[in-house]
Amino acid sequence: MTATGASEGVGARGAPVGNGPWWWARRRSAVLDVFLAAASAVECVVEGVGFAHEAQVPELLGMLLGLLAGPVLLVRRRWPVVVVLVSIAVMPAEMGGLLSVVGLYTLAASDVPRRITALLAGMTVTGTLVTTFLSLREDVATQQDFHPPMWFVPLMALAVGLVLTAPPVLWGLYIAARRRLVESLRERADGLERELSLLADRAEERAEWARNEERTRIAREMHDVVAHRVSLMVVHAAALQAVALKDPEKASKNAGLVGDMGRQALTELREMLGVLRTAEGAAGRGAPASGAPERLAAVASQAGAKATVQARVPAPSAGGGPASAPSGGSASVAVSGSGSGSGSAAGDADAEGPSLTELADLVGQSRAAGMVVELMVDGAAEEEPDAGRRYAARVERTVYRVVQEALTNVHKHAPGARARVRLAHRDGELAVQVENGPSEGGVADAGLPSGGNGLVGMRERVTALGGVFVSGPTEAGGFRVSAVLPAARPVIG
């Protein structure tokens, strides 16, 4: 803000300024001040001639005084105090009316402290009052036929002093307050714009973070559901190759299992890809597709659940004859369109997916692949072996995925090893542990590839629910995976 109260570098409507000469912000301000200075100089010169006659001094001296005092308005924006002091100094000569009015307005509209403005305004009122009083008393004394009351001259002097001083001061204060208000509103608008920009940046960052989380979740679901099927397929294919000539009946059974698992994997992939295509189509049409990850998770979990439920359904073998799958083994699921799968999963993602009651079927699939697996359950309610969900759906699904991935890792990294799955129901928590021994030397490696994401995915699932996940090798040369999840058991009345 300049000495006149105007904002530096900003015009009346917020337009950038600063192209004026010297201390003027705009050229039109300089033109206005030059015009006012010229008018004030003419006034002061004329009034200086009258003062020279009354004071009986040369007219040239009075004109010179007017030429010195009048043009001071040129610096009113730079030094408003100087302009007011000059106007007070020339009051005894009864000159500088325009100089005094414009100077007081500029002083009140500037950023000069208000105490200085009040002091100079009081000095101006006093000077005007004294000058007007002396002039009126002299005029009344020269008129013999005019005898006003005693209060007339002081009252008129006071009125003239207030009329010449109060309006410019009040108007200048109003202009200063208006400028400060406009400046504060502009600063608030700039602050709000900056805040909105920051909020937009943060929203974009949150959206990017959400997209990354969705990608991770999709990859984790596809890895957990499909990788387990494909791993069992590879194990059965290896066994089929080993016994193809020695035991044709067992080879035929393994071939049927491979076909069943392949169809299950294809069904799960088709349903998940159908959800992705639906989400992409909705995004292309401008429709919201924020629920696609939840739908995908539900579809993946539902597909795994359907495959487990239908594991006991007999499926045709590769040779065309019927081949019954062993108890707990794998069997095919009906191939359904993506629309039905995604439509049923869109309702509630948490309500879908495998549960603890399906762990026995999961262990049975690994047994059918030739692994020796022992399942132990501690603290379970024996009177309710076939009850539904006993914990939250996310908790049971996480435990199921941990066991599934751990058994898949045993197939990959420790073929022929014995495994033990322990599930413990405790007060306020649910614990699971999968431990396998060392790989047997005589068992051929199935050659399953590993992407290194299994343990990471298990840890992410467990920690997302506030649980604890620990994994590492054992002293016997095997590997152990443990997870503890907080889970309050519901009260069964």
CSV table of C-alpha atoms in Angstrom, one decimal:
chain,number,residue,atom,x,y,z
A,1,MET,CA,0.0,0.0,0.0
A,2,THR,CA,1.4,3.4,-1.0
A,3,ALA,CA,1.3,6.6,1.1
A,4,THR,CA,-2.1,7.4,-0.4
A,5,GLY,CA,-3.6,4.1,0.7
A,6,ALA,CA,-3.6,2.6,-2.9
A,7,SER,CA,-2.3,-0.9,-3.3
A,8,GLU,CA,1.0,-1.2,-5.1
A,9,GLY,CA,0.8,-3.1,-8.3
A,10,VAL,CA,-3.0,-3.5,-8.3
A,11,GLY,CA,-5.5,-1.3,-9.9
A,12,ALA,CA,-9.1,-0.5,-8.8
A,13,ARG,CA,-10.4,-3.6,-10.5
A,14,GLY,CA,-7.5,-5.9,-9.7
A,15,ALA,CA,-5.6,-5.1,-12.9
A,16,PRO,CA,-1.9,-4.9,-12.7
A,17,VAL,CA,-0.5,-1.4,-12.6
A,18,GLY,CA,2.9,0.2,-12.2
A,19,ASN,CA,3.6,1.8,-15.6
A,20,GLY,CA,3.4,5.3,-14.3
A,21,PRO,CA,6.3,7.7,-14.0
A,22,TRP,CA,8.2,8.2,-10.7
A,23,TRP,CA,5.9,7.5,-7.7
A,24,TRP,CA,2.7,7.3,-9.6
A,25,ALA,CA,1.3,3.8,-10.1
A,26,ARG,CA,-0.6,4.8,-13.3
A,27,ARG,CA,-0.3,7.5,-15.9
A,28,ARG,CA,-3.8,8.9,-15.3
A,29,SER,CA,-2.9,9.4,-11.6
A,30,ALA,CA,0.1,11.5,-12.7
A,31,VAL,CA,-2.1,13.5,-15.1
A,32,LEU,CA,-4.7,14.2,-12.4
A,33,ASP,CA,-2.1,15.4,-9.9
A,34,VAL,CA,-0.5,17.7,-12.5
A,35,PHE,CA,-3.9,19.2,-13.2
A,36,LEU,CA,-4.7,19.7,-9.5
A,37,ALA,CA,-1.2,21.2,-8.9
A,38,ALA,CA,-1.7,23.6,-11.8
A,39,ALA,CA,-5.2,24.7,-10.5
A,40,SER,CA,-3.8,25.1,-7.0
A,41,ALA,CA,-0.9,27.1,-8.3
A,42,VAL,CA,-3.2,29.5,-10.2
A,43,GLU,CA,-5.4,29.9,-7.1
A,44,CYS,CA,-2.4,30.5,-4.8
A,45,VAL,CA,-1.0,33.1,-7.3
A,46,VAL,CA,-4.3,35.0,-7.4
A,47,GLU,CA,-4.7,34.9,-3.7
A,48,GLY,CA,-1.0,35.9,-3.2
A,49,VAL,CA,-1.6,39.1,-5.1
A,50,GLY,CA,-4.5,39.9,-2.7
A,51,PHE,CA,-2.3,39.1,0.2
A,52,ALA,CA,0.5,41.4,-1.1
A,53,HIS,CA,-1.9,44.3,-1.4
A,54,GLU,CA,-3.2,43.8,2.2
A,55,ALA,CA,0.3,43.3,3.6
A,56,GLN,CA,1.7,46.2,1.5
A,57,VAL,CA,4.4,44.1,0.0
A,58,PRO,CA,5.4,43.7,-3.7
A,59,GLU,CA,3.0,41.7,-5.7
A,60,LEU,CA,5.9,39.7,-7.1
A,61,LEU,CA,6.5,38.4,-3.6
A,62,GLY,CA,2.9,37.3,-3.2
A,63,MET,CA,2.9,35.6,-6.6
A,64,LEU,CA,6.2,33.9,-5.8
A,65,LEU,CA,4.7,32.5,-2.6
A,66,GLY,CA,1.7,31.2,-4.5
A,67,LEU,CA,3.9,29.5,-7.1
A,68,LEU,CA,5.9,27.8,-4.3
A,69,ALA,CA,2.9,26.6,-2.3
A,70,GLY,CA,0.4,25.6,-5.1
A,71,PRO,CA,2.4,23.0,-7.0
A,72,VAL,CA,3.1,21.0,-3.8
A,73,LEU,CA,0.1,18.9,-4.7
A,74,LEU,CA,2.4,17.0,-7.2
A,75,VAL,CA,3.9,15.1,-4.2
A,76,ARG,CA,0.6,14.4,-2.4
A,77,ARG,CA,0.7,10.7,-3.1
A,78,ARG,CA,4.3,10.5,-2.0
A,79,TRP,CA,4.4,12.8,1.0
A,80,PRO,CA,0.8,13.7,2.1
A,81,VAL,CA,2.0,15.1,5.4
A,82,VAL,CA,4.2,17.7,3.6
A,83,VAL,CA,1.2,18.9,1.6
A,84,VAL,CA,-0.9,19.4,4.7
A,85,LEU,CA,1.9,21.2,6.6
A,86,VAL,CA,2.4,23.6,3.6
A,87,SER,CA,-1.4,24.3,3.5
A,88,ILE,CA,-1.3,25.1,7.3
A,89,ALA,CA,1.7,27.3,6.8
A,90,VAL,CA,0.1,29.5,4.1
A,91,MET,CA,-3.3,29.9,6.0
A,92,PRO,CA,-2.3,33.3,7.5
A,93,ALA,CA,-2.0,34.5,3.9
A,94,GLU,CA,-5.5,33.3,3.2
A,95,MET,CA,-4.5,31.1,0.3
A,96,GLY,CA,-4.4,27.4,-0.6
A,97,GLY,CA,-8.0,26.4,-0.2
A,98,LEU,CA,-7.8,23.7,-2.8
A,99,LEU,CA,-4.4,22.7,-1.4
A,100,SER,CA,-5.9,22.2,2.0
A,101,VAL,CA,-8.9,20.2,0.9
A,102,VAL,CA,-7.0,17.9,-1.4
A,103,GLY,CA,-4.2,17.5,1.1
A,104,LEU,CA,-6.5,16.5,3.9
A,105,TYR,CA,-8.3,13.9,1.7
A,106,THR,CA,-5.0,12.4,0.6
A,107,LEU,CA,-3.8,12.3,4.2
A,108,ALA,CA,-6.9,10.5,5.4
A,109,ALA,CA,-6.8,8.0,2.5
A,110,SER,CA,-3.2,7.1,3.0
A,111,ASP,CA,-1.6,4.6,5.4
A,112,VAL,CA,-0.3,7.4,7.6
A,113,PRO,CA,-1.0,6.5,11.3
A,114,ARG,CA,-4.4,7.8,12.4
A,115,ARG,CA,-3.0,9.8,15.3
A,116,ILE,CA,-0.9,11.8,12.9
A,117,THR,CA,-4.0,12.3,10.7
A,118,ALA,CA,-6.0,13.5,13.6
A,119,LEU,CA,-3.3,15.8,14.8
A,120,LEU,CA,-2.9,17.5,11.4
A,121,ALA,CA,-6.6,17.7,10.9
A,122,GLY,CA,-7.0,19.4,14.3
A,123,MET,CA,-4.2,21.9,13.3
A,124,THR,CA,-6.0,22.6,10.1
A,125,VAL,CA,-9.3,23.2,11.9
A,126,THR,CA,-7.6,25.5,14.4
A,127,GLY,CA,-5.8,27.4,11.7
A,128,THR,CA,-9.0,27.8,9.6
A,129,LEU,CA,-10.9,28.8,12.7
A,130,VAL,CA,-8.4,31.5,13.7
A,131,THR,CA,-8.0,32.9,10.2
A,132,THR,CA,-11.8,33.0,9.6
A,133,PHE,CA,-12.5,34.5,13.0
A,134,LEU,CA,-10.0,37.4,12.4
A,135,SER,CA,-11.2,38.0,8.9
A,136,LEU,CA,-14.9,38.1,9.9
A,137,ARG,CA,-14.2,40.3,12.9
A,138,GLU,CA,-12.4,42.8,10.7
A,139,ASP,CA,-15.2,42.7,8.1
A,140,VAL,CA,-17.9,43.3,10.8
A,141,ALA,CA,-15.9,46.2,12.3
A,142,THR,CA,-15.7,47.9,8.9
A,143,GLN,CA,-19.5,47.8,8.4
A,144,GLN,CA,-21.0,50.6,10.7
A,145,ASP,CA,-24.6,49.6,10.1
A,146,PHE,CA,-24.1,45.8,10.9
A,147,HIS,CA,-24.2,44.9,14.6
A,148,PRO,CA,-24.4,41.1,14.9
A,149,PRO,CA,-24.5,39.4,18.3
A,150,MET,CA,-21.3,38.4,20.0
A,151,TRP,CA,-21.7,34.7,19.2
A,152,PHE,CA,-22.1,35.3,15.4
A,153,VAL,CA,-18.4,35.6,14.5
A,154,PRO,CA,-17.1,32.6,16.6
A,155,LEU,CA,-20.0,30.4,15.3
A,156,MET,CA,-19.4,31.3,11.7
A,157,ALA,CA,-15.7,30.8,12.1
A,158,LEU,CA,-16.3,27.4,13.6
A,159,ALA,CA,-18.7,26.5,10.8
A,160,VAL,CA,-16.3,27.5,8.1
A,161,GLY,CA,-13.5,25.5,9.7
A,162,LEU,CA,-15.6,22.4,10.0
A,163,VAL,CA,-17.0,22.7,6.5
A,164,LEU,CA,-13.5,23.0,5.0
A,165,THR,CA,-12.0,20.2,7.1
A,166,ALA,CA,-14.5,17.5,8.0
A,167,PRO,CA,-15.8,16.5,4.5
A,168,PRO,CA,-12.4,15.8,2.9
A,169,VAL,CA,-11.2,13.9,6.0
A,170,LEU,CA,-14.3,11.7,6.3
A,171,TRP,CA,-14.3,11.0,2.5
A,172,GLY,CA,-10.6,10.0,2.7
A,173,LEU,CA,-11.3,7.7,5.6
A,174,TYR,CA,-14.1,6.1,3.7
A,175,ILE,CA,-11.9,5.5,0.6
A,176,ALA,CA,-9.1,4.1,2.8
A,177,ALA,CA,-11.5,1.7,4.5
A,178,ARG,CA,-13.0,0.6,1.1
A,179,ARG,CA,-9.5,0.0,-0.3
A,180,ARG,CA,-8.5,-2.1,2.7
A,181,LEU,CA,-11.7,-4.1,2.4
A,182,VAL,CA,-11.1,-4.7,-1.3
A,183,GLU,CA,-7.6,-5.7,-0.6
A,184,SER,CA,-8.6,-8.1,2.2
A,185,LEU,CA,-11.2,-9.7,0.0
A,186,ARG,CA,-8.7,-10.1,-2.8
A,187,GLU,CA,-6.2,-11.7,-0.4
A,188,ARG,CA,-9.0,-14.0,0.9
A,189,ALA,CA,-9.9,-14.9,-2.7
A,190,ASP,CA,-6.2,-15.7,-3.4
A,191,GLY,CA,-6.0,-17.7,-0.3
A,192,LEU,CA,-9.1,-19.7,-1.2
A,193,GLU,CA,-7.8,-20.3,-4.6
A,194,ARG,CA,-4.5,-21.6,-3.2
A,195,GLU,CA,-6.4,-23.8,-0.8
A,196,LEU,CA,-8.6,-25.2,-3.6
A,197,SER,CA,-5.5,-25.9,-5.6
A,198,LEU,CA,-3.9,-27.7,-2.7
A,199,LEU,CA,-7.2,-29.7,-2.1
A,200,ALA,CA,-7.2,-30.6,-5.8
A,201,ASP,CA,-3.6,-31.8,-5.6
A,202,ARG,CA,-4.4,-33.8,-2.5
A,203,ALA,CA,-7.5,-35.3,-4.1
A,204,GLU,CA,-5.4,-36.3,-7.1
A,205,GLU,CA,-2.8,-37.9,-4.9
A,206,ARG,CA,-5.5,-39.7,-3.0
A,207,ALA,CA,-7.1,-40.9,-6.2
A,208,GLU,CA,-3.7,-42.1,-7.5
A,209,TRP,CA,-3.1,-43.9,-4.1
A,210,ALA,CA,-6.6,-45.5,-4.4
A,211,ARG,CA,-5.9,-46.6,-7.9
A,212,ASN,CA,-2.6,-48.2,-6.8
A,213,GLU,CA,-4.4,-49.9,-3.9
A,214,GLU,CA,-7.0,-51.2,-6.3
A,215,ARG,CA,-4.4,-52.6,-8.7
A,216,THR,CA,-2.6,-54.3,-5.8
A,217,ARG,CA,-5.9,-55.8,-4.6
A,218,ILE,CA,-6.8,-57.0,-8.0
A,219,ALA,CA,-3.4,-58.6,-8.5
A,220,ARG,CA,-3.6,-60.2,-5.0
A,221,GLU,CA,-7.0,-61.7,-5.7
A,222,MET,CA,-6.0,-63.1,-9.0
A,223,HIS,CA,-2.8,-64.5,-7.6
A,224,ASP,CA,-4.5,-66.2,-4.7
A,225,VAL,CA,-7.3,-67.7,-6.7
A,226,VAL,CA,-5.7,-68.6,-10.0
A,227,ALA,CA,-2.2,-69.4,-8.9
A,228,HIS,CA,-3.3,-72.1,-6.5
A,229,ARG,CA,-5.3,-73.9,-9.3
A,230,VAL,CA,-2.5,-73.6,-11.8
A,231,SER,CA,0.0,-74.9,-9.3
A,232,LEU,CA,-2.1,-78.0,-8.6
A,233,MET,CA,-2.5,-78.5,-12.3
A,234,VAL,CA,1.3,-78.5,-12.8
A,235,VAL,CA,1.7,-81.0,-9.9
A,236,HIS,CA,-0.9,-83.3,-11.3
A,237,ALA,CA,0.6,-83.0,-14.8
A,238,ALA,CA,4.0,-84.0,-13.4
A,239,ALA,CA,2.5,-87.0,-11.6
A,240,LEU,CA,0.7,-87.9,-14.8
A,241,GLN,CA,4.0,-87.9,-16.7
A,242,ALA,CA,5.6,-90.1,-14.0
A,243,VAL,CA,2.9,-92.8,-13.9
A,244,ALA,CA,1.6,-92.7,-17.5
A,245,LEU,CA,3.2,-96.0,-18.5
A,246,LYS,CA,3.3,-97.7,-15.1
A,247,ASP,CA,-0.3,-97.1,-13.9
A,248,PRO,CA,-2.7,-96.1,-16.7
A,249,GLU,CA,-5.7,-96.0,-14.3
A,250,LYS,CA,-4.0,-93.5,-12.0
A,251,ALA,CA,-2.8,-91.6,-15.0
A,252,SER,CA,-6.3,-91.3,-16.3
A,253,LYS,CA,-7.5,-90.0,-12.9
A,254,ASN,CA,-4.7,-87.4,-12.8
A,255,ALA,CA,-5.6,-86.3,-16.4
A,256,GLY,CA,-9.2,-85.8,-15.3
A,257,LEU,CA,-8.1,-83.7,-12.3
A,258,VAL,CA,-5.9,-81.6,-14.5
A,259,GLY,CA,-8.8,-81.0,-16.9
A,260,ASP,CA,-11.1,-80.1,-14.0
A,261,MET,CA,-8.7,-77.7,-12.5
A,262,GLY,CA,-8.0,-76.1,-15.9
A,263,ARG,CA,-11.7,-75.5,-16.4
A,264,GLN,CA,-12.0,-74.0,-12.9
A,265,ALA,CA,-9.0,-71.7,-13.6
A,266,LEU,CA,-10.5,-70.6,-16.9
A,267,THR,CA,-13.9,-70.0,-15.3
A,268,GLU,CA,-12.4,-67.8,-12.6
A,269,LEU,CA,-10.3,-65.9,-15.1
A,270,ARG,CA,-13.3,-65.3,-17.3
A,271,GLU,CA,-15.4,-64.0,-14.5
A,272,MET,CA,-12.7,-61.6,-13.2
A,273,LEU,CA,-12.0,-60.3,-16.7
A,274,GLY,CA,-15.7,-59.8,-17.2
A,275,VAL,CA,-15.8,-57.5,-14.3
A,276,LEU,CA,-12.8,-55.6,-15.6
A,277,ARG,CA,-14.4,-55.2,-19.0
A,278,THR,CA,-17.7,-54.0,-17.4
A,279,ALA,CA,-15.7,-51.4,-15.3
A,280,GLU,CA,-13.9,-50.2,-18.4
A,281,GLY,CA,-17.1,-49.9,-20.4
A,282,ALA,CA,-18.7,-47.9,-17.6
A,283,ALA,CA,-15.7,-45.6,-17.3
A,284,GLY,CA,-15.8,-45.0,-21.1
A,285,ARG,CA,-19.5,-44.0,-20.9
A,286,GLY,CA,-18.8,-41.7,-18.0
A,287,ALA,CA,-20.5,-43.9,-15.4
A,288,PRO,CA,-18.9,-44.4,-12.0
A,289,ALA,CA,-16.8,-47.6,-11.7
A,290,SER,CA,-15.5,-47.1,-8.2
A,291,GLY,CA,-16.9,-50.5,-7.1
A,292,ALA,CA,-15.0,-52.6,-9.6
A,293,PRO,CA,-12.3,-53.7,-7.2
A,294,GLU,CA,-14.9,-54.8,-4.6
A,295,ARG,CA,-16.8,-56.6,-7.4
A,296,LEU,CA,-13.7,-58.3,-8.6
A,297,ALA,CA,-12.7,-59.4,-5.1
A,298,ALA,CA,-16.2,-60.8,-4.6
A,299,VAL,CA,-16.2,-62.6,-8.0
A,300,ALA,CA,-12.8,-64.1,-7.3
A,301,SER,CA,-13.8,-65.3,-3.9
A,302,GLN,CA,-17.2,-66.6,-5.1
A,303,ALA,CA,-15.5,-68.5,-8.0
A,304,GLY,CA,-13.2,-70.1,-5.5
A,305,ALA,CA,-16.1,-71.0,-3.2
A,306,LYS,CA,-18.2,-72.5,-6.1
A,307,ALA,CA,-15.2,-74.6,-7.2
A,308,THR,CA,-14.8,-75.9,-3.7
A,309,VAL,CA,-18.5,-76.6,-3.2
A,310,GLN,CA,-18.7,-78.5,-6.5
A,311,ALA,CA,-15.5,-80.4,-5.8
A,312,ARG,CA,-17.4,-83.5,-5.1
A,313,VAL,CA,-19.4,-83.4,-8.4
A,314,PRO,CA,-18.1,-86.2,-10.7
A,315,ALA,CA,-16.5,-84.9,-13.9
A,316,PRO,CA,-15.7,-86.8,-17.1
A,317,SER,CA,-12.1,-87.9,-17.4
A,318,ALA,CA,-9.7,-87.1,-20.2
A,319,GLY,CA,-10.3,-90.5,-21.7
A,320,GLY,CA,-14.0,-89.9,-21.9
A,321,GLY,CA,-15.1,-92.3,-19.1
A,322,PRO,CA,-16.4,-91.2,-15.7
A,323,ALA,CA,-13.7,-90.6,-13.1
A,324,SER,CA,-14.9,-89.7,-9.6
A,325,ALA,CA,-12.7,-87.2,-7.8
A,326,PRO,CA,-11.5,-88.3,-4.4
A,327,SER,CA,-13.1,-86.8,-1.3
A,328,GLY,CA,-11.8,-83.4,-0.7
A,329,GLY,CA,-10.3,-83.2,-4.2
A,330,SER,CA,-11.1,-81.0,-7.1
A,331,ALA,CA,-13.8,-81.1,-9.6
A,332,SER,CA,-15.2,-78.8,-12.3
A,333,VAL,CA,-17.6,-75.9,-11.9
A,334,ALA,CA,-20.2,-74.9,-14.4
A,335,VAL,CA,-18.9,-72.3,-16.8
A,336,SER,CA,-21.0,-69.2,-16.3
A,337,GLY,CA,-21.1,-65.9,-18.1
A,338,SER,CA,-19.4,-62.9,-16.7
A,339,GLY,CA,-22.6,-61.1,-16.3
A,340,SER,CA,-24.1,-63.5,-13.8
A,341,GLY,CA,-20.9,-63.7,-11.8
A,342,SER,CA,-20.4,-60.0,-11.6
A,343,GLY,CA,-24.0,-59.3,-11.0
A,344,SER,CA,-24.2,-61.5,-8.0
A,345,ALA,CA,-20.9,-60.2,-6.6
A,346,ALA,CA,-22.0,-56.5,-6.9
A,347,GLY,CA,-24.3,-56.8,-3.8
A,348,ASP,CA,-21.9,-57.2,-0.9
A,349,ALA,CA,-18.2,-58.0,-1.4
A,350,ASP,CA,-17.7,-59.0,2.2
A,351,ALA,CA,-20.5,-61.5,2.2
A,352,GLU,CA,-18.9,-63.6,-0.5
A,353,GLY,CA,-15.8,-65.8,-0.5
A,354,PRO,CA,-14.5,-68.9,1.2
A,355,SER,CA,-15.0,-69.6,4.9
A,356,LEU,CA,-13.4,-71.7,7.6
A,357,THR,CA,-15.7,-74.6,6.9
A,358,GLU,CA,-14.0,-75.0,3.5
A,359,LEU,CA,-10.5,-75.5,4.9
A,360,ALA,CA,-11.0,-79.2,4.9
A,361,ASP,CA,-11.8,-79.2,1.1
A,362,LEU,CA,-8.8,-77.0,0.5
A,363,VAL,CA,-6.5,-79.4,2.4
A,364,GLY,CA,-8.2,-82.3,0.5
A,365,GLN,CA,-7.2,-80.8,-2.9
A,366,SER,CA,-3.5,-80.8,-1.8
A,367,ARG,CA,-3.9,-84.4,-0.6
A,368,ALA,CA,-5.3,-85.3,-4.0
A,369,ALA,CA,-2.2,-83.8,-5.5
A,370,GLY,CA,0.0,-86.2,-3.5
A,371,MET,CA,0.9,-84.0,-0.5
A,372,VAL,CA,0.6,-85.4,3.0
A,373,VAL,CA,-1.3,-82.7,4.9
A,374,GLU,CA,-2.6,-82.8,8.5
A,375,LEU,CA,-5.3,-80.5,9.6
A,376,MET,CA,-5.7,-79.7,13.3
A,377,VAL,CA,-8.4,-77.4,14.8
A,378,ASP,CA,-8.1,-76.3,18.4
A,379,GLY,CA,-10.9,-74.7,20.4
A,380,ALA,CA,-13.7,-75.3,17.8
A,381,ALA,CA,-17.3,-75.9,18.9
A,382,GLU,CA,-17.8,-79.6,18.3
A,383,GLU,CA,-21.5,-79.3,18.4
A,384,GLU,CA,-21.5,-77.0,15.4
A,385,PRO,CA,-19.1,-78.6,12.9
A,386,ASP,CA,-21.1,-77.5,9.8
A,387,ALA,CA,-22.3,-74.1,11.1
A,388,GLY,CA,-21.9,-71.1,8.8
A,389,ARG,CA,-19.6,-68.2,9.4
A,390,ARG,CA,-18.5,-67.8,12.9
A,391,TYR,CA,-16.4,-64.7,12.3
A,392,ALA,CA,-16.5,-61.8,10.0
A,393,ALA,CA,-16.3,-62.7,6.3
A,394,ARG,CA,-13.0,-60.8,5.8
A,395,VAL,CA,-11.4,-62.6,8.7
A,396,GLU,CA,-12.4,-66.1,7.5
A,397,ARG,CA,-11.5,-65.2,3.9
A,398,THR,CA,-8.0,-64.0,5.0
A,399,VAL,CA,-7.4,-67.2,7.0
A,400,TYR,CA,-8.4,-69.3,4.0
A,401,ARG,CA,-6.1,-67.3,1.7
A,402,VAL,CA,-3.2,-67.7,4.0
A,403,VAL,CA,-3.6,-71.4,4.2
A,404,GLN,CA,-4.2,-71.6,0.4
A,405,GLU,CA,-1.0,-69.6,-0.4
A,406,ALA,CA,1.1,-71.5,2.1
A,407,LEU,CA,0.1,-74.9,0.7
A,408,THR,CA,0.7,-73.5,-2.8
A,409,ASN,CA,4.3,-72.5,-1.7
A,410,VAL,CA,4.8,-76.0,-0.4
A,411,HIS,CA,3.9,-77.4,-3.8
A,412,LYS,CA,6.3,-75.0,-5.4
A,413,HIS,CA,9.3,-75.0,-3.1
A,414,ALA,CA,9.1,-78.3,-1.1
A,415,PRO,CA,7.7,-81.1,-3.3
A,416,GLY,CA,7.0,-84.2,-1.3
A,417,ALA,CA,7.3,-82.5,2.0
A,418,ARG,CA,4.8,-83.2,4.8
A,419,ALA,CA,2.7,-80.2,5.9
A,420,ARG,CA,0.6,-79.5,8.9
A,421,VAL,CA,-2.2,-76.9,9.2
A,422,ARG,CA,-3.2,-75.7,12.6
A,423,LEU,CA,-6.2,-73.5,13.3
A,424,ALA,CA,-6.8,-72.2,16.9
A,425,HIS,CA,-9.9,-70.4,18.1
A,426,ARG,CA,-9.0,-68.2,21.0
A,427,ASP,CA,-10.7,-65.5,23.0
A,428,GLY,CA,-10.8,-62.4,20.8
A,429,GLU,CA,-8.5,-63.8,18.1
A,430,LEU,CA,-8.0,-66.4,15.5
A,431,ALA,CA,-4.6,-68.0,14.9
A,432,VAL,CA,-3.5,-70.1,11.9
A,433,GLN,CA,-0.2,-71.8,11.3
A,434,VAL,CA,1.1,-73.8,8.3
A,435,GLU,CA,4.3,-75.7,8.7
A,436,ASN,CA,6.1,-78.0,6.3
A,437,GLY,CA,9.1,-80.2,6.7
A,438,PRO,CA,12.1,-80.5,4.3
A,439,SER,CA,11.6,-81.6,0.8
A,440,GLU,CA,12.1,-85.3,0.1
A,441,GLY,CA,15.1,-85.9,-2.1
A,442,GLY,CA,13.4,-88.6,-4.2
A,443,VAL,CA,10.5,-86.4,-5.3
A,444,ALA,CA,10.9,-84.7,-8.7
A,445,ASP,CA,10.6,-80.9,-8.7
A,446,ALA,CA,7.4,-79.8,-10.6
A,447,GLY,CA,9.3,-76.7,-11.8
A,448,LEU,CA,6.7,-74.2,-10.7
A,449,PRO,CA,7.7,-70.6,-11.2
A,450,SER,CA,7.6,-68.1,-8.3
A,451,GLY,CA,6.9,-64.4,-8.6
A,452,GLY,CA,7.9,-63.6,-5.0
A,453,ASN,CA,4.5,-62.1,-4.2
A,454,GLY,CA,2.9,-64.8,-2.1
A,455,LEU,CA,4.3,-63.9,1.3
A,456,VAL,CA,3.9,-60.2,0.5
A,457,GLY,CA,0.2,-60.7,-0.3
A,458,MET,CA,-0.4,-62.7,2.9
A,459,ARG,CA,1.3,-60.1,5.0
A,460,GLU,CA,-0.8,-57.3,3.4
A,461,ARG,CA,-4.0,-59.2,4.0
A,462,VAL,CA,-3.3,-59.9,7.7
A,463,THR,CA,-1.9,-56.5,8.6
A,464,ALA,CA,-4.9,-54.8,6.9
A,465,LEU,CA,-7.1,-56.4,9.5
A,466,GLY,CA,-4.8,-55.4,12.4
A,467,GLY,CA,-3.3,-58.9,12.7
A,468,VAL,CA,0.3,-60.2,13.1
A,469,PHE,CA,2.0,-62.2,10.4
A,470,VAL,CA,5.3,-64.1,10.8
A,471,SER,CA,7.1,-66.4,8.3
A,472,GLY,CA,10.5,-68.0,8.1
A,473,PRO,CA,12.4,-71.2,8.0
A,474,THR,CA,12.4,-73.8,10.7
A,475,GLU,CA,15.3,-75.6,12.4
A,476,ALA,CA,14.4,-78.8,10.7
A,477,GLY,CA,14.9,-77.3,7.3
A,478,GLY,CA,11.2,-76.6,6.5
A,479,PHE,CA,9.2,-73.4,6.5
A,480,ARG,CA,6.5,-71.9,8.8
A,481,VAL,CA,3.8,-69.3,8.2
A,482,SER,CA,1.9,-68.0,11.2
A,483,ALA,CA,-0.9,-65.4,11.4
A,484,VAL,CA,-3.0,-64.1,14.3
A,485,LEU,CA,-6.1,-62.0,13.6
A,486,PRO,CA,-8.3,-60.1,16.0
A,487,ALA,CA,-11.7,-61.6,15.8
A,488,ALA,CA,-14.5,-61.5,18.3
A,489,ARG,CA,-16.6,-64.7,18.2
A,490,PRO,CA,-20.4,-64.0,18.1
A,491,VAL,CA,-22.6,-65.1,20.9
A,492,ILE,CA,-24.8,-68.0,19.9
A,493,GLY,CA,-28.1,-67.9,21.8
